């Protein structure tokens, strides 16, 4: 009888161990911190169920003027990997890294991207007449889908290095997502092609679309520099109003991270119409129109096409 009880107990233990990977011994998720919402989305698309992502600057948040919280420092301490945009986008991040004492690996998502130079006309518009925090690099590289593919490759490699056991999963997810980005770029280019060439120009609040301009041929004019910290002077606003009238610029667009009053003033005094809201530096909430990078780009190009093709040429 004792031998029989031992046999039963042994079988029960063996069955429990066999089931363990589905329960108590399941793979612990890799803790990842992303500096802002667009990077957070890229990470989730590639990392899938193997990672847990904390985003510091969330939906509709402005990374240009963000102030880290104690919760951010706690997330940094727990992280194994921190994903940053680079190109001086997160000016507050070095202080957070130092104050938190995190030992996480830092990965720069823009590695390998040739940065555009910021518009020198805007470099002296910051507070006190000093150059804005970005220096001379435009950090908004994600506005080109081709650049977004470089972001994806860098994040895939960073996740694989941090979690070698998940490399095959990260590579498969990245390959599938890159195919989605290929289709997205086709949609963007097709929409641009439907806009008459003479109407491919608009006003935005701050200069966040330089990479979009270079990639797709829409001419955006902005009264502010590449940082929302920059403040447009009355002279700059007057110059843009004259430009809107002279060039018959069809529309001005609001952005989700900036104050709408400047754009509304330009529209009111120039006669241009206010187009839809564009998402430049942050996604919307999950339930909004730009809850992921792909949805953001589709929303933006839809609003741009709608505003620039409507009305008299």
CSV table of C-alpha atoms in Angstrom, one decimal:
chain,number,residue,atom,x,y,z
A,1,UNK,CA,0.0,0.0,0.0
A,2,UNK,CA,2.8,2.5,0.8
A,3,UNK,CA,4.3,1.8,-2.6
A,4,UNK,CA,1.0,2.4,-4.3
A,5,UNK,CA,0.6,5.8,-2.5
A,6,UNK,CA,4.1,6.7,-3.5
A,7,UNK,CA,3.4,5.8,-7.1
A,8,UNK,CA,0.2,7.9,-7.1
A,9,UNK,CA,2.0,10.8,-5.5
A,10,UNK,CA,4.8,10.6,-8.1
A,11,UNK,CA,2.3,10.6,-11.0
A,12,UNK,CA,0.5,13.6,-9.6
A,13,UNK,CA,3.8,15.5,-9.2
A,14,UNK,CA,4.8,14.6,-12.7
A,15,UNK,CA,1.5,15.8,-14.1
A,16,UNK,CA,1.8,19.1,-12.1
A,17,UNK,CA,5.3,19.7,-13.5
A,18,UNK,CA,4.1,19.0,-17.0
A,19,UNK,CA,1.4,21.6,-16.7
A,20,UNK,CA,3.7,24.1,-15.0
A,21,UNK,CA,4.7,26.0,-18.2
A,22,UNK,CA,1.0,26.9,-18.6
A,23,UNK,CA,0.8,28.3,-15.1
A,24,UNK,CA,3.2,29.1,-12.3
A,25,UNK,CA,6.3,28.5,-14.4
A,26,UNK,CA,5.1,30.6,-17.4
A,27,UNK,CA,7.6,32.9,-19.1
A,28,UNK,CA,7.9,36.2,-17.1
A,29,UNK,CA,7.3,39.2,-19.4
A,30,UNK,CA,10.2,41.4,-20.2
A,31,UNK,CA,9.6,44.8,-18.6
A,32,UNK,CA,10.1,47.6,-21.2
A,33,UNK,CA,9.8,51.3,-20.9
A,34,UNK,CA,9.1,53.5,-24.0
A,35,UNK,CA,9.6,57.2,-23.7
A,36,UNK,CA,6.4,58.2,-25.6
A,37,UNK,CA,3.3,56.7,-27.1
A,38,UNK,CA,4.5,56.0,-30.7
A,39,UNK,CA,7.5,54.0,-29.4
A,40,UNK,CA,5.2,52.2,-27.0
A,41,UNK,CA,3.0,51.1,-29.9
A,42,UNK,CA,6.0,49.9,-32.0
A,43,UNK,CA,7.2,47.9,-29.0
A,44,UNK,CA,3.8,46.2,-28.5
A,45,UNK,CA,3.5,45.3,-32.1
A,46,UNK,CA,6.9,43.6,-32.1
A,47,UNK,CA,7.0,42.3,-28.5
A,48,UNK,CA,3.5,40.9,-28.3
A,49,UNK,CA,2.8,38.8,-25.3
A,50,UNK,CA,6.4,38.4,-24.3
A,51,UNK,CA,6.8,42.0,-23.0
A,52,UNK,CA,5.1,44.4,-20.7
A,53,UNK,CA,5.3,48.0,-21.8
A,54,UNK,CA,5.2,51.2,-19.7
A,55,UNK,CA,4.9,54.4,-21.7
A,56,UNK,CA,6.2,57.5,-20.0
A,57,UNK,CA,4.5,60.2,-22.2
A,58,UNK,CA,1.1,58.8,-22.9
A,59,UNK,CA,-1.6,59.5,-25.5
A,60,UNK,CA,-2.0,63.2,-26.5
A,61,UNK,CA,1.0,64.0,-24.3
A,62,UNK,CA,3.7,66.5,-25.3
A,63,UNK,CA,7.1,65.0,-24.9
A,64,UNK,CA,8.7,68.4,-25.6
A,65,UNK,CA,7.6,69.8,-22.3
A,66,UNK,CA,7.1,66.7,-20.2
A,67,UNK,CA,8.0,66.5,-16.5
A,68,UNK,CA,8.7,63.0,-15.2
A,69,UNK,CA,6.8,61.7,-12.2
A,70,UNK,CA,7.8,59.4,-9.3
A,71,UNK,CA,5.9,56.6,-11.0
A,72,UNK,CA,8.2,57.1,-14.1
A,73,UNK,CA,11.3,56.7,-11.9
A,74,UNK,CA,9.8,53.5,-10.4
A,75,UNK,CA,9.1,52.1,-13.9
A,76,UNK,CA,12.7,52.9,-15.0
A,77,UNK,CA,14.1,51.0,-12.0
A,78,UNK,CA,12.0,47.9,-12.9
A,79,UNK,CA,12.8,48.0,-16.6
A,80,UNK,CA,15.2,45.7,-18.4
A,81,UNK,CA,15.0,47.8,-21.6
A,82,UNK,CA,14.3,51.5,-22.2
A,83,UNK,CA,13.4,52.6,-25.7
A,84,UNK,CA,14.0,56.2,-26.6
A,85,UNK,CA,13.6,58.2,-29.8
A,86,UNK,CA,16.9,60.1,-29.6
A,87,UNK,CA,17.8,63.1,-31.7
A,88,UNK,CA,17.4,65.2,-28.5
A,89,UNK,CA,13.6,64.6,-28.5
A,90,UNK,CA,13.5,63.6,-24.8
A,91,UNK,CA,15.4,66.5,-23.2
A,92,UNK,CA,14.2,65.5,-19.7
A,93,UNK,CA,15.3,61.8,-20.0
A,94,UNK,CA,19.0,62.0,-18.9
A,95,UNK,CA,17.8,63.6,-15.6
A,96,UNK,CA,15.3,60.8,-15.1
A,97,UNK,CA,17.9,58.1,-15.9
A,98,UNK,CA,20.3,59.6,-13.4
A,99,UNK,CA,17.8,60.2,-10.6
A,100,UNK,CA,16.2,56.7,-10.9
A,101,UNK,CA,19.5,54.9,-11.0
A,102,UNK,CA,18.1,52.4,-13.5
A,103,UNK,CA,20.4,49.7,-14.8
A,104,UNK,CA,18.2,49.1,-17.8
A,105,UNK,CA,19.7,48.9,-21.3
A,106,UNK,CA,19.0,52.0,-23.3
A,107,UNK,CA,18.1,51.5,-27.0
A,108,UNK,CA,17.8,54.4,-29.5
A,109,UNK,CA,15.1,53.8,-32.0
A,110,UNK,CA,16.4,56.3,-34.6
A,111,UNK,CA,19.8,54.6,-34.9
A,112,UNK,CA,20.8,54.6,-38.5
A,113,UNK,CA,18.4,57.4,-39.6
A,114,UNK,CA,20.0,60.4,-41.2
A,115,UNK,CA,18.4,63.3,-39.3
A,116,UNK,CA,17.0,66.4,-41.1
A,117,UNK,CA,18.4,69.7,-40.0
A,118,UNK,CA,15.9,71.8,-38.1
A,119,UNK,CA,14.7,75.0,-39.8
A,120,UNK,CA,17.3,77.6,-38.7
A,121,UNK,CA,14.6,80.3,-39.0
A,122,UNK,CA,13.0,78.8,-35.9
A,123,UNK,CA,16.1,78.1,-33.8
A,124,UNK,CA,16.0,81.4,-31.9
A,125,UNK,CA,12.4,81.3,-30.9
A,126,UNK,CA,12.8,79.6,-27.7
A,127,UNK,CA,12.3,81.2,-24.3
A,128,UNK,CA,14.8,84.0,-23.8
A,129,UNK,CA,15.9,84.0,-27.4
A,130,UNK,CA,17.9,80.8,-27.1
A,131,UNK,CA,17.9,77.9,-29.5
A,132,UNK,CA,15.3,75.3,-28.7
A,133,UNK,CA,16.2,72.0,-26.9
A,134,UNK,CA,16.6,69.9,-30.1
A,135,UNK,CA,19.7,71.7,-31.3
A,136,UNK,CA,19.8,71.4,-35.1
A,137,UNK,CA,18.3,67.9,-35.5
A,138,UNK,CA,14.6,67.4,-36.3
A,139,UNK,CA,13.6,64.5,-34.0
A,140,UNK,CA,10.2,63.7,-35.7
A,141,UNK,CA,11.6,60.9,-37.9
A,142,UNK,CA,8.6,58.6,-37.5
A,143,UNK,CA,6.6,60.9,-39.8
A,144,UNK,CA,8.2,59.0,-42.7
A,145,UNK,CA,7.0,55.4,-43.0
A,146,UNK,CA,10.4,54.4,-44.4
A,147,UNK,CA,11.9,55.7,-41.2
A,148,UNK,CA,9.3,53.9,-39.1
A,149,UNK,CA,10.7,50.6,-40.6
A,150,UNK,CA,14.1,51.5,-39.2
A,151,UNK,CA,12.5,52.1,-35.8
A,152,UNK,CA,10.9,48.6,-36.0
A,153,UNK,CA,14.2,47.0,-36.9
A,154,UNK,CA,16.0,48.7,-34.1
A,155,UNK,CA,13.3,47.7,-31.6
A,156,UNK,CA,13.3,44.1,-32.8
A,157,UNK,CA,17.1,43.9,-32.3
A,158,UNK,CA,16.9,45.5,-28.9
A,159,UNK,CA,14.2,43.1,-27.7
A,160,UNK,CA,16.1,40.1,-29.1
A,161,UNK,CA,19.3,41.2,-27.3
A,162,UNK,CA,17.4,41.7,-24.0
A,163,UNK,CA,15.4,38.4,-24.4
A,164,UNK,CA,17.4,36.0,-26.6
A,165,UNK,CA,14.8,33.3,-26.0
A,166,UNK,CA,12.2,35.4,-27.7
A,167,UNK,CA,14.2,36.3,-30.8
A,168,UNK,CA,12.2,34.1,-33.2
A,169,UNK,CA,9.0,35.6,-32.0
A,170,UNK,CA,10.3,39.2,-32.3
A,171,UNK,CA,11.5,38.5,-35.8
A,172,UNK,CA,8.2,37.0,-36.9
A,173,UNK,CA,6.2,39.9,-35.4
A,174,UNK,CA,8.5,42.5,-37.0
A,175,UNK,CA,8.3,40.8,-40.4
A,176,UNK,CA,4.5,40.8,-40.3
A,177,UNK,CA,4.4,44.4,-39.1
A,178,UNK,CA,6.9,45.6,-41.7
A,179,UNK,CA,4.5,44.2,-44.4
A,180,UNK,CA,1.7,46.3,-42.8
A,181,UNK,CA,3.9,49.3,-43.1
A,182,UNK,CA,4.6,48.6,-46.7
A,183,UNK,CA,0.9,48.6,-47.4
A,184,UNK,CA,0.5,51.8,-45.3
A,185,UNK,CA,3.1,53.6,-47.4
A,186,UNK,CA,1.3,52.7,-50.5
A,187,UNK,CA,-1.9,54.2,-49.2
A,188,UNK,CA,-0.1,57.4,-48.2
A,189,UNK,CA,1.5,57.8,-51.6
A,190,UNK,CA,-1.8,57.1,-53.4
A,191,UNK,CA,-3.6,59.7,-51.3
A,192,UNK,CA,-1.0,62.3,-52.0
A,193,UNK,CA,-1.3,61.6,-55.7
A,194,UNK,CA,-5.0,62.4,-55.6
A,195,UNK,CA,-4.2,66.0,-54.3
A,196,UNK,CA,-3.6,68.5,-57.1
A,197,UNK,CA,0.0,69.5,-57.2
A,198,UNK,CA,-0.7,73.2,-56.7
A,199,UNK,CA,-2.7,72.4,-53.5
A,200,UNK,CA,-0.1,70.3,-51.7
A,201,UNK,CA,0.6,73.0,-49.1
A,202,UNK,CA,-0.7,73.7,-45.6
A,203,UNK,CA,0.0,75.3,-42.3
A,204,UNK,CA,0.7,73.3,-39.1
A,205,UNK,CA,1.3,74.6,-35.6
A,206,UNK,CA,4.8,73.4,-35.0
A,207,UNK,CA,7.4,72.0,-37.4
A,208,UNK,CA,6.8,68.3,-36.8
A,209,UNK,CA,6.3,67.2,-40.4
A,210,UNK,CA,9.7,67.8,-42.0
A,211,UNK,CA,10.3,64.1,-42.7
A,212,UNK,CA,6.7,63.8,-44.1
A,213,UNK,CA,7.4,66.7,-46.4
A,214,UNK,CA,10.6,65.2,-47.7
A,215,UNK,CA,9.1,61.7,-48.2
A,216,UNK,CA,5.8,62.7,-49.7
A,217,UNK,CA,5.9,66.2,-51.2
A,218,UNK,CA,3.4,68.1,-49.1
A,219,UNK,CA,4.7,71.5,-48.2
A,220,UNK,CA,4.0,72.3,-44.6
A,221,UNK,CA,4.7,75.8,-43.1
A,222,UNK,CA,4.9,76.2,-39.3
A,223,UNK,CA,5.1,79.4,-37.2
A,224,UNK,CA,6.9,77.4,-34.5
A,225,UNK,CA,10.1,75.5,-34.6
A,226,UNK,CA,10.4,71.7,-34.1
A,227,UNK,CA,9.7,72.0,-30.4
A,228,UNK,CA,6.4,73.1,-28.9
A,229,UNK,CA,8.6,75.0,-26.4
A,230,UNK,CA,9.2,77.5,-29.2
A,231,UNK,CA,7.0,80.6,-29.2
A,232,UNK,CA,6.1,82.2,-32.5
A,233,UNK,CA,6.6,85.9,-32.6
A,234,UNK,CA,4.0,88.4,-33.9
A,235,UNK,CA,6.3,89.0,-36.9
A,236,UNK,CA,6.4,85.3,-37.7
A,237,UNK,CA,2.6,85.0,-37.6
A,238,UNK,CA,2.2,88.1,-39.7
A,239,UNK,CA,4.7,86.7,-42.3
A,240,UNK,CA,2.8,83.4,-42.5
A,241,UNK,CA,-0.5,85.2,-42.9
A,242,UNK,CA,0.9,87.1,-45.9
A,243,UNK,CA,2.3,83.8,-47.2
A,244,UNK,CA,-1.0,82.0,-46.9
A,245,UNK,CA,-2.7,84.8,-48.9
A,246,UNK,CA,0.0,85.1,-51.5
A,247,UNK,CA,0.4,81.3,-52.2
A,248,UNK,CA,-3.3,80.6,-51.7
A,249,UNK,CA,-2.5,77.9,-49.1
A,250,UNK,CA,-5.8,76.0,-48.8
A,251,UNK,CA,-5.9,75.0,-45.1
A,252,UNK,CA,-4.3,75.2,-41.7
A,253,UNK,CA,-4.3,72.2,-39.3
A,254,UNK,CA,-4.6,71.8,-35.6
A,255,UNK,CA,-2.3,69.3,-33.8
A,256,UNK,CA,-3.2,67.2,-30.8
A,257,UNK,CA,-0.2,68.4,-28.7
A,258,UNK,CA,-0.4,72.1,-29.3
A,259,UNK,CA,-2.7,75.1,-28.4
A,260,UNK,CA,-5.2,75.7,-31.2
A,261,UNK,CA,-5.3,79.5,-30.8
A,262,UNK,CA,-2.4,80.2,-33.1
A,263,UNK,CA,-3.8,78.2,-36.0
A,264,UNK,CA,-7.2,79.7,-35.4
A,265,UNK,CA,-5.7,83.2,-35.6
A,266,UNK,CA,-3.9,82.4,-38.8
A,267,UNK,CA,-7.0,80.9,-40.4
A,268,UNK,CA,-9.2,83.9,-39.2
A,269,UNK,CA,-6.8,86.6,-40.6
A,270,UNK,CA,-5.8,84.8,-43.8
A,271,UNK,CA,-9.1,83.3,-44.9
A,272,UNK,CA,-7.7,79.8,-45.0
A,273,UNK,CA,-10.0,77.1,-43.6
A,274,UNK,CA,-9.2,75.1,-40.6
A,275,UNK,CA,-8.6,71.4,-41.6
A,276,UNK,CA,-8.9,68.5,-39.2
A,277,UNK,CA,-6.7,67.7,-36.2
A,278,UNK,CA,-3.4,66.0,-37.1
A,279,UNK,CA,-1.5,63.7,-34.7
A,280,UNK,CA,2.2,64.7,-34.8
A,281,UNK,CA,4.1,63.8,-31.6
A,282,UNK,CA,1.6,61.5,-29.8
A,283,UNK,CA,-1.1,58.9,-30.5
A,284,UNK,CA,-4.7,59.4,-29.4
A,285,UNK,CA,-6.3,57.3,-26.7
A,286,UNK,CA,-6.9,53.7,-27.7
A,287,UNK,CA,-10.5,54.5,-28.5
A,288,UNK,CA,-9.6,57.6,-30.6
A,289,UNK,CA,-8.8,57.9,-34.3
A,290,UNK,CA,-5.1,57.5,-33.9
A,291,UNK,CA,-4.7,54.8,-31.2
A,292,UNK,CA,-1.8,53.1,-33.1
A,293,UNK,CA,0.9,54.4,-35.4
A,294,UNK,CA,-0.8,52.9,-38.5
A,295,UNK,CA,-4.1,54.4,-37.5
A,296,UNK,CA,-2.4,57.7,-36.8
A,297,UNK,CA,-0.8,57.9,-40.3
A,298,UNK,CA,-4.1,56.8,-42.0
A,299,UNK,CA,-6.0,59.4,-40.0
A,300,UNK,CA,-3.5,62.2,-40.9
A,301,UNK,CA,-3.4,61.5,-44.6
A,302,UNK,CA,-7.2,61.2,-44.7
A,303,UNK,CA,-7.6,64.7,-43.1
A,304,UNK,CA,-4.9,66.2,-45.3
A,305,UNK,CA,-6.4,64.8,-48.5
A,306,UNK,CA,-9.9,65.9,-47.5
A,307,UNK,CA,-8.9,69.5,-46.7
A,308,UNK,CA,-6.5,70.0,-49.6
A,309,UNK,CA,-8.8,68.6,-52.3
A,310,UNK,CA,-12.0,70.4,-51.2
A,311,UNK,CA,-13.0,73.9,-52.4
A,312,UNK,CA,-11.7,76.0,-55.3
A,313,UNK,CA,-8.1,75.5,-56.5
